[in-house]
CSV table of C-alpha atoms and ligand atoms in Angstrom, one decimal:
chain,number,residue,atom,x,y,z
A,1,MET,CA,132.2,109.3,91.8
A,2,ARG,CA,132.0,112.9,93.1
A,3,HIS,CA,129.1,114.5,91.1
A,4,PHE,CA,126.3,112.6,89.2
A,5,THR,CA,124.7,114.6,86.4
A,6,SER,CA,124.6,112.1,83.5
A,7,ILE,CA,124.3,108.3,83.3
A,8,THR,CA,127.6,108.2,81.3
A,9,GLN,CA,129.4,109.1,84.6
A,10,PHE,CA,128.5,105.6,86.0
A,11,GLY,CA,131.5,103.9,84.3
A,12,ASP,CA,130.0,101.5,81.7
A,13,LEU,CA,126.7,99.7,81.4
A,14,SER,CA,127.9,96.4,82.9
A,15,LYS,CA,129.3,98.2,86.0
A,16,ALA,CA,126.0,100.2,86.4
A,17,LEU,CA,123.9,97.0,86.1
A,18,GLU,CA,126.1,95.1,88.5
A,19,ALA,CA,125.8,97.9,91.1
A,20,ALA,CA,122.1,97.9,90.6
A,21,ARG,CA,121.8,94.1,90.9
A,22,TYR,CA,123.8,94.2,94.2
A,23,VAL,CA,121.7,97.0,95.7
A,24,LYS,CA,118.4,95.2,94.7
A,25,GLN,CA,119.5,91.9,96.3
A,26,ASN,CA,121.1,93.5,99.4
A,27,PRO,CA,119.2,96.7,100.1
A,28,PHE,CA,120.4,97.0,103.7
A,29,ALA,CA,123.9,95.7,103.3
A,30,ASP,CA,125.6,99.1,103.4
A,31,GLN,CA,123.9,100.8,106.4
A,32,GLU,CA,127.3,101.6,107.9
A,33,LEU,CA,128.4,103.5,104.7
A,34,GLY,CA,125.7,106.2,105.3
A,35,ARG,CA,125.8,106.3,109.1
A,36,ASN,CA,126.0,109.9,110.4
A,37,ARG,CA,125.9,111.2,106.8
A,38,THR,CA,123.2,113.7,105.8
A,39,LEU,CA,121.6,113.9,102.4
A,40,LEU,CA,120.0,117.3,101.6
A,41,MET,CA,117.4,117.2,98.8
A,42,ILE,CA,116.5,120.5,97.2
A,43,PHE,CA,113.4,120.8,95.0
A,44,PHE,CA,112.8,123.8,92.8
A,45,ASN,CA,110.0,121.8,91.1
A,46,SER,CA,107.3,119.3,92.2
A,47,SER,CA,108.0,115.6,92.6
A,48,LEU,CA,106.4,112.4,93.8
A,49,ARG,CA,108.8,109.5,92.7
A,50,THR,CA,112.1,111.3,92.9
A,51,ARG,CA,111.4,112.6,96.4
A,52,LEU,CA,110.2,109.4,97.9
A,53,SER,CA,112.5,106.9,96.1
A,54,THR,CA,115.7,109.0,96.8
A,55,GLN,CA,114.7,109.4,100.5
A,56,LYS,CA,114.1,105.6,100.7
A,57,ALA,CA,117.4,104.9,99.0
A,58,ALA,CA,119.2,107.1,101.5
A,59,MET,CA,117.4,105.5,104.4
A,60,ASN,CA,118.4,102.0,103.1
A,61,LEU,CA,122.0,103.3,103.3
A,62,GLY,CA,121.6,104.5,106.9
A,63,MET,CA,121.7,108.2,106.0
A,64,ASN,CA,119.8,111.1,107.5
A,65,VAL,CA,117.7,113.0,105.1
A,66,ILE,CA,116.6,116.7,104.9
A,67,VAL,CA,114.2,117.8,102.2
A,68,LEU,CA,113.6,121.4,101.2
A,69,ASP,CA,110.9,122.6,98.8
A,70,VAL,CA,112.4,125.9,97.8
A,71,ASN,CA,109.0,127.3,96.8
A,72,GLN,CA,107.3,126.3,100.1
A,73,GLY,CA,108.6,128.1,103.2
A,74,ALA,CA,112.1,129.1,102.1
A,75,TRP,CA,113.0,132.6,101.1
A,76,LYS,CA,112.4,133.4,97.4
A,77,LEU,CA,115.7,133.0,95.7
A,78,GLU,CA,117.3,135.3,93.1
A,79,THR,CA,119.3,133.3,90.7
A,80,GLU,CA,120.8,136.0,88.3
A,81,ARG,CA,124.1,137.6,89.3
A,82,GLY,CA,124.4,141.4,89.1
A,83,VAL,CA,120.7,142.0,89.9
A,84,ILE,CA,119.8,144.9,92.2
A,85,MET,CA,117.7,143.0,94.7
A,86,ASP,CA,115.0,145.5,95.3
A,87,GLY,CA,112.2,143.2,94.2
A,88,ASP,CA,110.4,140.3,95.9
A,89,LYS,CA,113.4,138.0,96.4
A,90,PRO,CA,115.1,138.4,99.8
A,91,GLU,CA,118.0,135.9,99.2
A,92,HIS,CA,120.5,135.1,96.5
A,93,LEU,CA,121.3,131.6,95.4
A,94,LEU,CA,125.0,132.5,95.8
A,95,GLU,CA,124.6,132.7,99.6
A,96,ALA,CA,121.9,130.0,99.9
A,97,ILE,CA,124.0,127.3,98.2
A,98,PRO,CA,127.1,127.5,100.4
A,99,VAL,CA,124.9,127.7,103.4
A,100,MET,CA,123.0,124.6,102.4
A,101,GLY,CA,126.4,122.9,101.9
A,102,CYS,CA,127.2,123.5,105.6
A,103,TYR,CA,124.3,121.3,106.7
A,104,CYS,CA,124.9,118.1,104.7
A,105,ASP,CA,127.4,115.7,103.1
A,106,ILE,CA,125.6,115.2,99.7
A,107,ILE,CA,123.1,117.4,97.9
A,108,GLY,CA,120.5,116.3,95.4
A,109,VAL,CA,119.0,119.1,93.2
A,110,ARG,CA,115.8,119.2,91.1
A,111,ALA,CA,115.8,122.3,88.9
A,112,PHE,CA,113.9,122.0,85.6
A,113,ALA,CA,114.6,124.0,82.4
A,114,ASN,CA,112.7,127.4,82.4
A,115,LEU,CA,112.0,126.8,78.7
A,116,THR,CA,112.5,130.5,77.8
A,117,ASP,CA,116.3,130.8,77.5
A,118,ARG,CA,117.7,127.8,75.7
A,119,ASP,CA,121.4,128.7,76.2
A,120,GLY,CA,120.8,129.3,79.9
A,121,ASP,CA,119.0,126.0,80.3
A,122,TYR,CA,121.5,124.0,78.3
A,123,ALA,CA,124.4,125.6,80.4
A,124,GLU,CA,122.7,124.0,83.5
A,125,ILE,CA,123.2,127.2,85.4
A,126,ILE,CA,121.5,126.2,88.7
A,127,LEU,CA,123.0,122.7,88.8
A,128,ASN,CA,126.5,124.0,88.0
A,129,GLN,CA,126.2,126.7,90.7
A,130,PHE,CA,125.5,123.9,93.3
A,131,ILE,CA,128.5,122.0,92.0
A,132,ARG,CA,130.7,125.1,92.2
A,133,TYR,CA,129.6,126.8,95.4
A,134,SER,CA,128.2,124.1,97.8
A,135,GLY,CA,131.5,122.4,98.5
A,136,LYS,CA,129.7,119.1,98.5
A,137,PRO,CA,129.0,116.3,96.0
A,138,VAL,CA,125.9,117.1,94.0
A,139,PHE,CA,123.6,114.8,92.0
A,140,SER,CA,120.8,115.6,89.6
A,141,MET,CA,117.2,114.8,90.5
A,142,GLU,CA,116.2,116.1,87.1
A,143,ALA,CA,118.0,119.2,85.9
A,144,ALA,CA,117.5,121.4,82.8
A,145,THR,CA,118.8,118.9,80.2
A,146,ARG,CA,118.9,115.4,81.8
A,147,HIS,CA,117.2,113.2,84.4
A,148,PRO,CA,119.9,110.6,84.9
A,149,LEU,CA,118.4,108.7,87.9
A,150,GLN,CA,115.3,108.1,85.7
A,151,THR,CA,117.5,106.9,82.8
A,152,PHE,CA,119.4,104.6,85.1
A,153,ALA,CA,116.1,103.1,86.4
A,154,ASP,CA,114.9,102.8,82.8
A,155,LEU,CA,118.0,100.8,81.8
A,156,ILE,CA,117.7,98.5,84.8
A,157,THR,CA,114.0,97.9,83.9
A,158,ILE,CA,114.8,97.2,80.2
A,159,GLU,CA,117.5,94.7,81.2
A,160,GLU,CA,115.1,93.0,83.6
A,161,PHE,CA,112.2,92.6,81.2
A,162,LYS,CA,114.0,92.0,77.8
A,163,LYS,CA,113.4,88.7,76.1
A,164,LYS,CA,116.1,88.9,73.5
A,165,ASP,CA,119.7,90.2,73.2
A,166,ARG,CA,119.2,92.4,70.2
A,167,LEU,CA,116.5,95.0,71.2
A,168,LYS,CA,114.6,97.6,69.3
A,169,VAL,CA,113.8,100.4,71.7
A,170,VAL,CA,111.5,103.3,70.5
A,171,LEU,CA,111.2,106.7,72.1
A,172,THR,CA,107.9,108.2,71.0
A,173,TRP,CA,106.7,111.8,71.5
A,174,ALA,CA,103.1,112.0,72.6
A,175,PRO,CA,100.7,114.9,73.1
A,176,HIS,CA,100.4,116.9,76.3
A,177,PRO,CA,98.6,120.2,77.0
A,178,LYS,CA,101.5,122.0,78.7
A,179,ALA,CA,105.1,122.7,77.7
A,180,LEU,CA,107.5,120.1,79.2
A,181,PRO,CA,111.3,120.1,79.2
A,182,GLN,CA,113.5,117.9,77.0
A,183,ALA,CA,115.4,116.5,80.0
A,184,VAL,CA,113.7,113.0,80.1
A,185,PRO,CA,113.9,112.3,76.3
A,186,ASN,CA,117.5,113.8,76.1
A,187,SER,CA,118.6,111.6,79.0
A,188,PHE,CA,116.9,108.5,77.8
A,189,ALA,CA,118.5,109.0,74.3
A,190,GLU,CA,121.9,109.4,76.0
A,191,GLY,CA,121.3,106.2,77.9
A,192,MET,CA,120.2,104.2,74.9
A,193,ASN,CA,123.2,105.3,72.9
A,194,TRP,CA,125.5,104.6,75.9
A,195,ALA,CA,123.9,101.1,76.2
A,196,GLY,CA,124.3,100.5,72.5
A,197,TYR,CA,120.7,99.3,71.8
A,198,ASP,CA,119.0,99.7,68.4
A,199,PHE,CA,117.2,102.9,69.1
A,200,VAL,CA,114.6,104.8,67.2
A,201,ILE,CA,113.1,108.2,68.1
A,202,THR,CA,109.7,109.2,66.6
A,203,HIS,CA,108.1,112.6,66.8
A,204,PRO,CA,106.2,115.1,64.6
A,205,GLU,CA,108.4,117.4,62.5
A,206,GLY,CA,109.6,120.4,64.6
A,207,TYR,CA,110.2,118.3,67.7
A,208,GLU,CA,113.8,117.4,66.8
A,209,LEU,CA,115.9,117.0,70.0
A,210,ASP,CA,119.5,118.4,70.5
A,211,PRO,CA,121.7,116.3,68.1
A,212,ALA,CA,124.2,115.9,70.9
A,213,PHE,CA,121.6,113.6,72.7
A,214,VAL,CA,120.1,112.0,69.5
A,215,GLY,CA,123.6,110.6,68.7
A,216,LYS,CA,123.3,107.4,66.6
A,217,ALA,CA,119.5,107.1,67.0
A,218,HIS,CA,117.4,106.7,63.9
A,219,VAL,CA,114.8,109.4,63.7
A,220,GLU,CA,111.5,108.3,62.1
A,221,TYR,CA,108.6,110.8,61.5
A,222,ASP,CA,106.1,108.0,60.9
A,223,GLN,CA,105.1,106.8,64.3
A,224,GLU,CA,103.5,103.6,63.0
A,225,LYS,CA,106.6,102.7,61.0
A,226,ALA,CA,108.7,103.3,64.1
A,227,PHE,CA,106.6,101.0,66.2
A,228,GLU,CA,107.0,98.0,63.8
A,229,GLY,CA,108.8,95.1,65.5
A,230,ALA,CA,109.6,97.2,68.7
A,231,ASP,CA,110.5,95.5,72.0
A,232,PHE,CA,110.0,98.6,74.2
A,233,ILE,CA,107.9,101.7,73.6
A,234,TYR,CA,109.0,104.6,75.8
A,235,ALA,CA,106.5,107.4,75.6
A,236,LYS,CA,107.2,111.0,76.6
A,237,ASN,CA,106.1,114.5,75.7
A,238,TRP,CA,108.6,117.3,75.2
A,239,SER,CA,108.4,120.8,74.0
A,240,ALA,CA,110.3,122.1,70.9
A,241,TYR,CA,114.0,122.4,71.1
A,242,GLU,CA,114.8,124.0,67.7
A,243,GLY,CA,115.4,127.8,67.2
A,244,GLU,CA,112.8,130.3,68.2
A,245,ASN,CA,110.3,127.5,68.9
A,246,TYR,CA,112.3,126.6,71.9
A,247,GLY,CA,110.0,125.6,74.8
A,248,LYS,CA,106.8,125.9,72.7
A,249,VAL,CA,103.9,123.4,72.3
A,250,LEU,CA,103.7,122.9,68.5
A,251,SER,CA,101.1,120.2,68.5
A,252,THR,CA,98.6,118.4,70.8
A,253,ASP,CA,97.6,116.0,68.1
A,254,ARG,CA,96.0,113.0,69.7
A,255,ASN,CA,96.8,110.8,66.7
A,256,TRP,CA,100.2,110.5,68.5
A,257,THR,CA,98.6,109.0,71.7
A,258,VAL,CA,99.9,105.5,72.3
A,259,ASP,CA,96.9,103.1,71.9
A,260,ALA,CA,96.3,99.4,71.6
A,261,ARG,CA,96.1,99.6,67.8
A,262,LYS,CA,99.6,101.0,67.6
A,263,MET,CA,101.0,98.6,70.3
A,264,ALA,CA,99.7,95.8,68.0
A,265,LEU,CA,102.3,96.8,65.4
A,266,THR,CA,105.2,96.0,67.8
A,267,ASP,CA,106.7,92.7,68.8
A,268,ASN,CA,104.5,92.5,71.8
A,269,ALA,CA,106.5,95.5,73.2
A,270,PHE,CA,106.5,96.6,76.8
A,271,PHE,CA,105.2,100.1,77.5
A,272,MET,CA,107.3,102.5,79.6
A,273,HIS,CA,106.8,106.0,80.9
A,274,CYS,CA,108.7,107.9,83.6
A,275,LEU,CA,105.4,109.1,85.2
A,276,PRO,CA,103.5,111.3,86.0
A,277,VAL,CA,101.5,110.5,82.9
A,278,ARG,CA,98.3,112.0,81.5
A,279,ARG,CA,96.1,109.2,80.5
A,280,ASN,CA,94.3,109.4,77.1
A,281,MET,CA,96.7,112.2,76.1
A,282,ILE,CA,100.1,110.3,76.2
A,283,VAL,CA,98.7,106.8,76.6
A,284,ALA,CA,95.3,105.1,76.4
A,285,ASP,CA,93.9,103.5,79.5
A,286,GLU,CA,93.9,100.1,77.7
A,287,VAL,CA,97.7,100.3,77.2
A,288,ILE,CA,98.8,101.6,80.6
A,289,GLU,CA,96.5,99.0,82.2
A,290,SER,CA,97.7,96.1,80.0
A,291,PRO,CA,100.0,93.3,81.2
A,292,GLN,CA,102.7,94.9,78.8
A,293,SER,CA,102.7,98.1,80.9
A,294,ILE,CA,105.8,98.1,83.1
A,295,VAL,CA,105.5,101.7,84.5
A,296,ILE,CA,105.2,100.5,88.1
A,297,PRO,CA,108.3,98.2,88.1
A,298,GLU,CA,110.0,101.1,86.3
A,299,ALA,CA,109.1,103.5,89.1
A,300,ALA,CA,110.1,100.9,91.7
A,301,ASN,CA,113.6,100.8,90.2
A,302,ARG,CA,114.0,104.5,91.0
A,303,VAL,CA,115.0,103.3,94.6
A,304,VAL,CA,117.6,101.0,93.1
A,305,SER,CA,119.2,103.7,90.8
A,306,ALA,CA,119.2,106.3,93.5
A,307,GLN,CA,120.8,103.9,96.0
A,308,ALA,CA,123.5,102.7,93.6
A,309,VAL,CA,124.4,106.3,92.8
A,310,LEU,CA,124.4,107.4,96.5
A,311,LYS,CA,126.6,104.4,97.3
A,312,GLU,CA,129.2,105.4,94.7
A,313,ILE,CA,129.2,109.0,96.1
A,314,LEU,CA,129.4,107.9,99.8
A,315,LYS,CA,132.3,105.6,99.0
A,316,GLU,CA,134.4,108.6,97.9
A,317,LEU,CA,133.5,111.0,100.8
B,1,AN0,C1,108.3,116.5,84.2
B,1,AN0,C2,109.1,116.5,82.8
B,1,AN0,O1,108.4,116.3,81.8
B,1,AN0,O2,110.3,116.8,82.8
B,1,AN0,C3,108.9,115.5,85.1
B,1,AN0,C4,109.0,114.1,84.6
B,1,AN0,C5,109.7,113.2,85.5
B,1,AN0,N1,106.9,116.2,83.9
B,1,AN0,C6,106.0,117.1,84.2
B,1,AN0,O3,106.2,118.2,84.6
B,1,AN0,C7,104.5,116.6,84.0
B,2,CP,N1,109.7,110.2,87.2
B,2,CP,C1,109.8,111.2,88.1
B,2,CP,O1,110.9,111.8,88.2
B,2,CP,O2,108.7,111.5,88.8
B,2,CP,P1,108.6,112.7,89.8
B,2,CP,O3,108.6,114.0,89.0
B,2,CP,O4,107.3,112.5,90.5
B,2,CP,O5,109.7,112.7,90.7
């Protein structure tokens, strides 16, 4: 594997799960693979889990790691080509990227959607510029349209906790005060379709996701109906995708918050969320603190997914 921007690039589900199992059981077995190799992680947005888990994964593989928060200490970067740079941005991404490429062997990039220009976001302009101009393998640490390391960790977690072969997995929209990207729900939907689970997406009308990611999922506007018999509830907020509402918050209706009464409609489902999560907006305290909440093992599996991906990339350097 050269670049990793979507879970579908990891061959098939059984290959991905086998790679994850090996890494989990033998975390330090491949220290030679990463020796004298440098990972550069570039953050255009904040992070707790992605930053720490990817660094830990790289250290497990014997790699050196450099982290750059673009908004803290680096020159402010212009991203549009053709701009007369007489404003507050002293450097262009088109020089910065190949320069960064000189200092490392692999680059991880976090660059969220800006939520104003849908075509630009869905063209993955920043991530693709890294792929094109850095000269190095690039992986997504959440880009505009996908968060594949999260999706991979989610799949590992579902496989670890599932109690039956035929699963009903439900992705539910939940309220949040600020506009969030569609990357996590898009990527999760892509992963569920790829894995072939029975998959339902529930959200208020107006929050339809890009059909390319929805795929074969059943869309149900009645959240309680969607929850019936579910084995996994995956909560996430996202802003609108459709038309001129792109990037807007259309509702903060707390009737969509995941609470114990709704969880009681499921088949004793596990509760998942990628974190960070706003309690009592997305999920009630009683649910996130319940034994059915697996948000911490889910976050722990971020080391496993990052390590499995880094290993695949290192093998082909
Ligand atoms: C981000 C998002 O919704 O994409 C990151 C999630 C991993 N969340 C926030 O900005 C709160
Ligand atoms: N889930 C996740 O990617 O968390 P961070 O934004 O803290 O990295």
